[in-house]
Amino acid sequence: MGGRSGRSDRARKGTGVTTTALPLVRGKLTQNAPLAPLVWFKSGGTADWLFEPKDVADLQDFLAGLAPDVPVMALGLGSNLIVRDGGVPGVVIRLGKAFAKVERVDAVTLNCGGGASGILVSSTARDNGIAGLEFLRSIPGTVGGFVRMNGGAYGREVKDILIDCDVVIRSGEIVTLPLSELGYTYRHSDLVDGCIVVAARFRGEPGDADAIQTEMDRISAAREASQPLRSKTGGSTFKNPDGGKAWELVDKAGCRGLAMGGAQVSEKHTNFLINTGTATSAEIEGLGDEVRRRVKDHSGVDLEWEIKRIGRP
């Protein structure tokens, strides 16, 4: 069954979630939605339900009317994600164009929708002479995703620019959380599962548009030179341990080019896994676990996943 705005009694097999148990929506609600086309690895199963809300009020009404035991997760650009082959239970929420607006608030502040890309945010900052947000050019995700995980690159993190964010919580209520309440650490926030970041305010500093563009070009060139951006990948696989670099540990453990089925450790950057063609998510995740085992054996370091793994095996 595809998009719907009415009700039906047909059940989704194996989930216990019927369409009569789902609220009416004004956006698009799709059953058994393939997620592989929506994630960078191009692998994995389906979402029991994929909800693309029309606007914030549609999202609020949906969550308020949804049974509290139904799992909910947000999906941005799918760059930092392994969707397991058995699919994702409950509802996956994807914020579309209505959530992708970026507007200037004052001389150094932008109000950014949760579905806006890092490229759009950094480009809008440039156009308005706001410096300090250039690093977002290199984060392949949306505002909702990198606010949730304190995304960062090239020496800066979201915590360095965030003022506050608007979050729709599981009850459907919208709350504004200041930076101080997000509990940011390296690639982590205290935002609970099931809440959706729908907007955020970022503050930079006055800057020259040409100088900002030059810095964005430098960052873009550095990424192109060092990362396998033209492969089916998921971005940085493991978090950098204290005082170390994940890619160096992976390389020293002899994992450069290591393969499992269609999954491979990138030859170009060893903290990237790639899908060489028809890899399953199980192969990609299994390769990551094998890399972690070899690094532990070689250096004694327990590498932590940076990529999120979701769904049923």
Tab-separated table of C-alpha atoms in Angstrom:
chain	number	residue	atom	x	y	z
A	1	MET	CA	0.000	0.000	0.000
A	2	GLY	CA	1.302	3.461	-0.814
A	3	GLY	CA	0.554	6.960	0.419
A	4	ARG	CA	-2.689	7.362	2.301
A	5	SER	CA	-4.789	9.915	4.082
A	6	GLY	CA	-7.701	7.673	4.977
A	7	ARG	CA	-7.970	4.448	7.004
A	8	SER	CA	-7.957	0.750	6.268
A	9	ASP	CA	-8.103	-2.404	8.389
A	10	ARG	CA	-5.291	-4.180	6.626
A	11	ALA	CA	-2.445	-5.093	9.018
A	12	ARG	CA	1.251	-4.906	8.447
A	13	LYS	CA	2.336	-8.511	8.900
A	14	GLY	CA	4.568	-9.168	11.846
A	15	THR	CA	4.326	-5.712	13.409
A	16	GLY	CA	0.913	-5.633	15.005
A	17	VAL	CA	0.494	-2.105	13.619
A	18	THR	CA	-2.670	-1.764	11.560
A	19	THR	CA	-3.650	1.250	9.557
A	20	THR	CA	-6.563	1.754	11.952
A	21	ALA	CA	-3.940	2.157	14.683
A	22	LEU	CA	-2.258	4.958	12.742
A	23	PRO	CA	-3.479	8.563	12.838
A	24	LEU	CA	-4.831	10.363	9.805
A	25	VAL	CA	-2.164	12.390	8.028
A	26	ARG	CA	-1.957	15.215	5.505
A	27	GLY	CA	1.474	14.152	4.321
A	28	LYS	CA	2.479	10.799	2.825
A	29	LEU	CA	2.370	7.506	4.713
A	30	THR	CA	3.784	4.460	2.931
A	31	GLN	CA	3.710	0.847	4.082
A	32	ASN	CA	6.661	-1.525	3.483
A	33	ALA	CA	8.732	1.368	2.111
A	34	PRO	CA	12.169	0.387	0.696
A	35	LEU	CA	14.883	2.270	2.555
A	36	ALA	CA	17.925	1.190	0.504
A	37	PRO	CA	17.358	3.951	-2.100
A	38	LEU	CA	17.270	6.531	0.707
A	39	VAL	CA	20.583	5.662	2.383
A	40	TRP	CA	24.131	6.106	1.109
A	41	PHE	CA	25.085	2.442	1.408
A	42	LYS	CA	22.164	1.496	-0.903
A	43	SER	CA	21.470	-1.614	1.160
A	44	GLY	CA	18.994	-2.845	3.736
A	45	GLY	CA	15.327	-3.681	4.140
A	46	THR	CA	12.059	-1.793	4.300
A	47	ALA	CA	10.411	0.448	6.855
A	48	ASP	CA	7.172	-0.948	8.229
A	49	TRP	CA	5.887	2.574	7.668
A	50	LEU	CA	7.541	5.651	6.159
A	51	PHE	CA	5.921	8.970	7.090
A	52	GLU	CA	6.737	12.180	5.237
A	53	PRO	CA	4.822	14.918	7.089
A	54	LYS	CA	3.368	17.900	5.279
A	55	ASP	CA	4.478	20.322	7.983
A	56	VAL	CA	5.264	20.560	11.695
A	57	ALA	CA	1.593	20.439	12.708
A	58	ASP	CA	1.097	17.247	10.663
A	59	LEU	CA	4.063	15.668	12.460
A	60	GLN	CA	2.747	16.766	15.856
A	61	ASP	CA	-0.730	15.376	15.194
A	62	PHE	CA	0.699	12.088	13.947
A	63	LEU	CA	2.942	11.514	16.955
A	64	ALA	CA	0.217	12.598	19.376
A	65	GLY	CA	-2.178	10.049	17.883
A	66	LEU	CA	0.323	7.209	17.528
A	67	ALA	CA	0.274	4.380	20.054
A	68	PRO	CA	3.178	5.005	22.468
A	69	ASP	CA	4.592	1.506	21.980
A	70	VAL	CA	5.179	1.996	18.225
A	71	PRO	CA	8.896	2.700	17.580
A	72	VAL	CA	9.708	5.978	15.822
A	73	MET	CA	12.945	7.180	14.249
A	74	ALA	CA	13.979	10.034	11.980
A	75	LEU	CA	15.801	9.605	8.667
A	76	GLY	CA	17.787	12.451	7.118
A	77	LEU	CA	20.029	11.982	4.093
A	78	GLY	CA	20.900	8.453	5.245
A	79	SER	CA	24.648	9.108	5.166
A	80	ASN	CA	25.518	7.813	8.623
A	81	LEU	CA	23.331	4.741	8.691
A	82	ILE	CA	23.243	1.001	8.188
A	83	VAL	CA	19.667	-0.196	7.705
A	84	ARG	CA	19.727	-3.892	8.530
A	85	ASP	CA	18.365	-6.352	5.998
A	86	GLY	CA	15.311	-7.307	8.065
A	87	GLY	CA	13.931	-3.783	7.871
A	88	VAL	CA	12.931	-1.231	10.481
A	89	PRO	CA	9.976	-1.763	12.827
A	90	GLY	CA	7.414	0.942	13.504
A	91	VAL	CA	7.558	4.301	11.749
A	92	VAL	CA	10.467	6.017	10.004
A	93	ILE	CA	9.945	9.773	9.642
A	94	ARG	CA	11.566	11.670	6.791
A	95	LEU	CA	11.433	15.454	6.711
A	96	GLY	CA	10.952	16.846	3.216
A	97	LYS	CA	11.074	20.231	1.513
A	98	ALA	CA	8.721	21.868	4.018
A	99	PHE	CA	11.433	21.349	6.643
A	100	ALA	CA	14.381	22.444	4.486
A	101	LYS	CA	14.111	26.227	4.712
A	102	VAL	CA	17.040	28.331	5.957
A	103	GLU	CA	16.409	31.974	6.882
A	104	ARG	CA	18.492	34.758	8.384
A	105	VAL	CA	17.332	35.878	11.831
A	106	ASP	CA	19.886	38.655	12.357
A	107	ALA	CA	23.363	39.614	11.167
A	108	VAL	CA	24.997	36.423	12.474
A	109	THR	CA	22.127	33.962	13.085
A	110	LEU	CA	20.286	31.499	10.842
A	111	ASN	CA	17.033	29.641	11.551
A	112	CYS	CA	17.357	26.252	9.853
A	113	GLY	CA	14.722	23.599	9.197
A	114	GLY	CA	15.476	20.069	10.370
A	115	GLY	CA	15.475	18.786	6.798
A	116	ALA	CA	17.982	21.356	5.477
A	117	SER	CA	21.336	20.001	4.286
A	118	GLY	CA	24.695	21.124	5.585
A	119	ILE	CA	25.493	22.468	2.130
A	120	LEU	CA	22.371	24.659	2.111
A	121	VAL	CA	23.070	26.008	5.606
A	122	SER	CA	26.701	26.873	4.843
A	123	SER	CA	25.810	28.415	1.477
A	124	THR	CA	23.073	30.561	3.040
A	125	ALA	CA	25.531	31.673	5.706
A	126	ARG	CA	27.984	32.686	2.960
A	127	ASP	CA	25.334	34.611	1.062
A	128	ASN	CA	24.566	36.560	4.249
A	129	GLY	CA	28.182	37.190	5.219
A	130	ILE	CA	28.084	34.844	8.217
A	131	ALA	CA	31.384	33.066	8.929
A	132	GLY	CA	32.022	30.080	11.181
A	133	LEU	CA	29.530	27.677	9.591
A	134	GLU	CA	31.770	26.622	6.689
A	135	PHE	CA	32.448	23.203	8.223
A	136	LEU	CA	28.798	22.234	7.710
A	137	ARG	CA	29.645	22.096	3.994
A	138	SER	CA	31.499	18.859	4.723
A	139	ILE	CA	28.807	17.113	6.804
A	140	PRO	CA	26.716	14.903	4.489
A	141	GLY	CA	23.506	15.122	6.450
A	142	THR	CA	20.605	17.278	7.531
A	143	VAL	CA	20.230	19.710	10.421
A	144	GLY	CA	18.129	17.201	12.361
A	145	GLY	CA	20.825	14.565	12.095
A	146	PHE	CA	23.859	16.620	12.923
A	147	VAL	CA	22.098	18.428	15.780
A	148	ARG	CA	21.219	15.040	17.271
A	149	MET	CA	24.757	13.657	17.025
A	150	ASN	CA	26.789	16.865	17.485
A	151	GLY	CA	28.163	16.481	13.984
A	152	GLY	CA	31.507	18.027	13.250
A	153	ALA	CA	34.516	18.239	10.952
A	154	TYR	CA	37.656	20.293	10.385
A	155	GLY	CA	37.983	21.338	14.014
A	156	ARG	CA	34.415	22.463	14.696
A	157	GLU	CA	31.233	20.835	16.013
A	158	VAL	CA	27.556	21.754	16.143
A	159	LYS	CA	27.955	22.626	19.825
A	160	ASP	CA	30.191	25.529	18.737
A	161	ILE	CA	27.423	27.223	16.724
A	162	LEU	CA	24.083	26.005	18.140
A	163	ILE	CA	21.882	28.418	20.105
A	164	ASP	CA	18.846	26.163	20.523
A	165	CYS	CA	16.636	23.711	18.634
A	166	ASP	CA	12.934	22.881	18.258
A	167	VAL	CA	12.083	19.256	18.918
A	168	VAL	CA	8.781	17.422	18.502
A	169	ILE	CA	8.746	14.860	21.299
A	170	ARG	CA	6.976	11.510	21.268
A	171	SER	CA	3.777	12.954	22.754
A	172	GLY	CA	3.486	15.386	19.822
A	173	GLU	CA	4.421	18.413	21.905
A	174	ILE	CA	7.015	20.812	20.478
A	175	VAL	CA	9.698	22.066	22.836
A	176	THR	CA	12.643	24.414	22.408
A	177	LEU	CA	15.871	23.145	23.951
A	178	PRO	CA	18.877	25.417	24.512
A	179	LEU	CA	22.411	24.183	23.914
A	180	SER	CA	22.910	23.694	27.648
A	181	GLU	CA	20.199	21.024	27.823
A	182	LEU	CA	21.496	18.807	24.992
A	183	GLY	CA	24.328	17.196	26.945
A	184	TYR	CA	26.714	17.333	24.012
A	185	THR	CA	29.858	15.236	23.986
A	186	TYR	CA	31.834	13.871	21.026
A	187	ARG	CA	29.260	12.750	18.417
A	188	HIS	CA	26.568	12.431	21.083
A	189	SER	CA	23.621	14.289	22.574
A	190	ASP	CA	21.121	13.474	25.303
A	191	LEU	CA	18.168	13.730	22.903
A	192	VAL	CA	15.964	10.700	23.535
A	193	ASP	CA	14.930	8.213	20.864
A	194	GLY	CA	11.693	9.034	19.095
A	195	CYS	CA	11.972	12.824	19.221
A	196	ILE	CA	12.393	14.719	15.958
A	197	VAL	CA	14.512	17.864	15.529
A	198	VAL	CA	12.454	20.148	13.284
A	199	ALA	CA	14.509	23.368	13.465
A	200	ALA	CA	17.669	24.866	14.939
A	201	ARG	CA	19.280	28.267	15.316
A	202	PHE	CA	22.971	28.576	14.470
A	203	ARG	CA	25.131	31.585	15.287
A	204	GLY	CA	28.282	32.521	13.403
A	205	GLU	CA	30.218	35.768	13.178
A	206	PRO	CA	30.480	38.575	10.629
A	207	GLY	CA	32.556	37.580	7.614
A	208	ASP	CA	33.368	38.299	3.997
A	209	ALA	CA	31.437	36.200	1.469
A	210	ASP	CA	34.487	35.647	-0.756
A	211	ALA	CA	36.631	34.521	2.176
A	212	ILE	CA	33.844	32.206	3.352
A	213	GLN	CA	33.597	30.676	-0.132
A	214	THR	CA	37.362	30.182	-0.212
A	215	GLU	CA	37.204	28.242	3.061
A	216	MET	CA	34.276	26.159	1.791
A	217	ASP	CA	36.251	25.364	-1.366
A	218	ARG	CA	39.253	24.323	0.741
A	219	ILE	CA	37.098	21.985	2.826
A	220	SER	CA	35.425	20.525	-0.261
A	221	ALA	CA	38.773	19.874	-1.949
A	222	ALA	CA	40.204	18.270	1.184
A	223	ARG	CA	37.238	15.895	1.405
A	224	GLU	CA	37.443	15.008	-2.268
A	225	ALA	CA	41.148	14.242	-1.975
A	226	SER	CA	40.934	12.091	1.146
A	227	GLN	CA	37.515	10.396	1.191
A	228	PRO	CA	35.765	7.916	-1.157
A	229	LEU	CA	32.902	10.302	-1.874
A	230	ARG	CA	31.964	8.683	-5.178
A	231	SER	CA	31.453	5.251	-3.618
A	232	LYS	CA	28.433	3.825	-1.835
A	233	THR	CA	29.576	4.531	1.707
A	234	GLY	CA	28.306	5.715	5.073
A	235	GLY	CA	30.847	8.326	6.033
A	236	SER	CA	33.156	7.938	9.027
A	237	THR	CA	32.582	4.464	10.437
A	238	PHE	CA	34.175	4.678	13.870
A	239	LYS	CA	34.592	7.455	16.408
A	240	ASN	CA	38.116	8.722	16.972
A	241	PRO	CA	39.304	7.403	20.358
A	242	ASP	CA	40.802	9.815	22.882
A	243	GLY	CA	44.145	10.984	21.602
A	244	GLY	CA	44.001	8.877	18.454
A	245	LYS	CA	42.682	8.549	14.920
A	246	ALA	CA	40.381	5.674	14.008
A	247	TRP	CA	41.770	5.414	10.469
A	248	GLU	CA	45.326	4.977	11.749
A	249	LEU	CA	44.302	2.177	14.106
A	250	VAL	CA	42.396	0.430	11.302
A	251	ASP	CA	45.343	0.796	8.945
A	252	LYS	CA	47.911	-0.456	11.478
A	253	ALA	CA	45.711	-3.494	12.143
A	254	GLY	CA	46.106	-4.436	8.463
A	255	CYS	CA	42.525	-3.754	7.460
A	256	ARG	CA	43.041	-1.455	4.442
A	257	GLY	CA	41.129	-3.088	1.569
A	258	LEU	CA	39.758	-5.881	3.796
A	259	ALA	CA	36.561	-7.310	2.262
A	260	MET	CA	33.553	-9.339	3.335
A	261	GLY	CA	31.248	-10.241	0.466
A	262	GLY	CA	30.454	-6.993	-1.328
A	263	ALA	CA	31.638	-4.827	1.571
A	264	GLN	CA	35.167	-3.446	1.743
A	265	VAL	CA	37.323	-1.165	3.879
A	266	SER	CA	38.168	1.769	1.618
A	267	GLU	CA	41.675	1.839	0.201
A	268	LYS	CA	41.453	5.642	0.088
A	269	HIS	CA	40.391	6.243	3.704
A	270	THR	CA	40.391	3.320	6.131
A	271	ASN	CA	37.686	4.762	8.387
A	272	PHE	CA	35.206	4.368	5.533
A	273	LEU	CA	33.417	1.162	4.588
A	274	ILE	CA	32.108	0.897	1.026
A	275	ASN	CA	29.550	-1.176	-0.809
A	276	THR	CA	31.412	-2.333	-3.919
A	277	GLY	CA	28.207	-3.355	-5.669
A	278	THR	CA	25.700	-5.695	-4.090
A	279	ALA	CA	26.750	-5.857	-0.442
A	280	THR	CA	24.110	-6.724	2.102
A	281	SER	CA	23.853	-4.693	5.268
A	282	ALA	CA	24.855	-7.819	7.171
A	283	GLU	CA	28.118	-7.908	5.215
A	284	ILE	CA	28.779	-4.209	5.847
A	285	GLU	CA	28.069	-4.458	9.564
A	286	GLY	CA	29.939	-7.763	9.825
A	287	LEU	CA	32.985	-6.205	8.189
A	288	GLY	CA	32.849	-3.335	10.658
A	289	ASP	CA	32.745	-5.753	13.574
A	290	GLU	CA	35.677	-7.707	12.116
A	291	VAL	CA	37.665	-4.470	11.833
A	292	ARG	CA	36.856	-3.672	15.467
A	293	ARG	CA	38.048	-7.154	16.506
A	294	ARG	CA	41.347	-6.809	14.616
A	295	VAL	CA	41.996	-3.330	16.007
A	296	LYS	CA	41.312	-4.599	19.532
A	297	ASP	CA	43.720	-7.499	19.012
A	298	HIS	CA	46.415	-5.270	17.529
A	299	SER	CA	46.276	-2.147	19.691
A	300	GLY	CA	43.959	-2.936	22.592
A	301	VAL	CA	41.574	-0.123	21.577
A	302	ASP	CA	37.819	-0.740	21.488
A	303	LEU	CA	36.644	1.287	18.497
A	304	GLU	CA	33.115	2.641	18.899
A	305	TRP	CA	30.734	2.756	15.957
A	306	GLU	CA	29.970	6.255	14.706
A	307	ILE	CA	27.603	4.941	12.040
A	308	LYS	CA	24.160	4.092	13.419
A	309	ARG	CA	22.887	0.553	12.861
A	310	ILE	CA	19.129	0.162	12.961
A	311	GLY	CA	16.461	-2.446	12.360
A	312	ARG	CA	16.153	-6.211	12.362
A	313	PRO	CA	19.082	-8.440	11.311
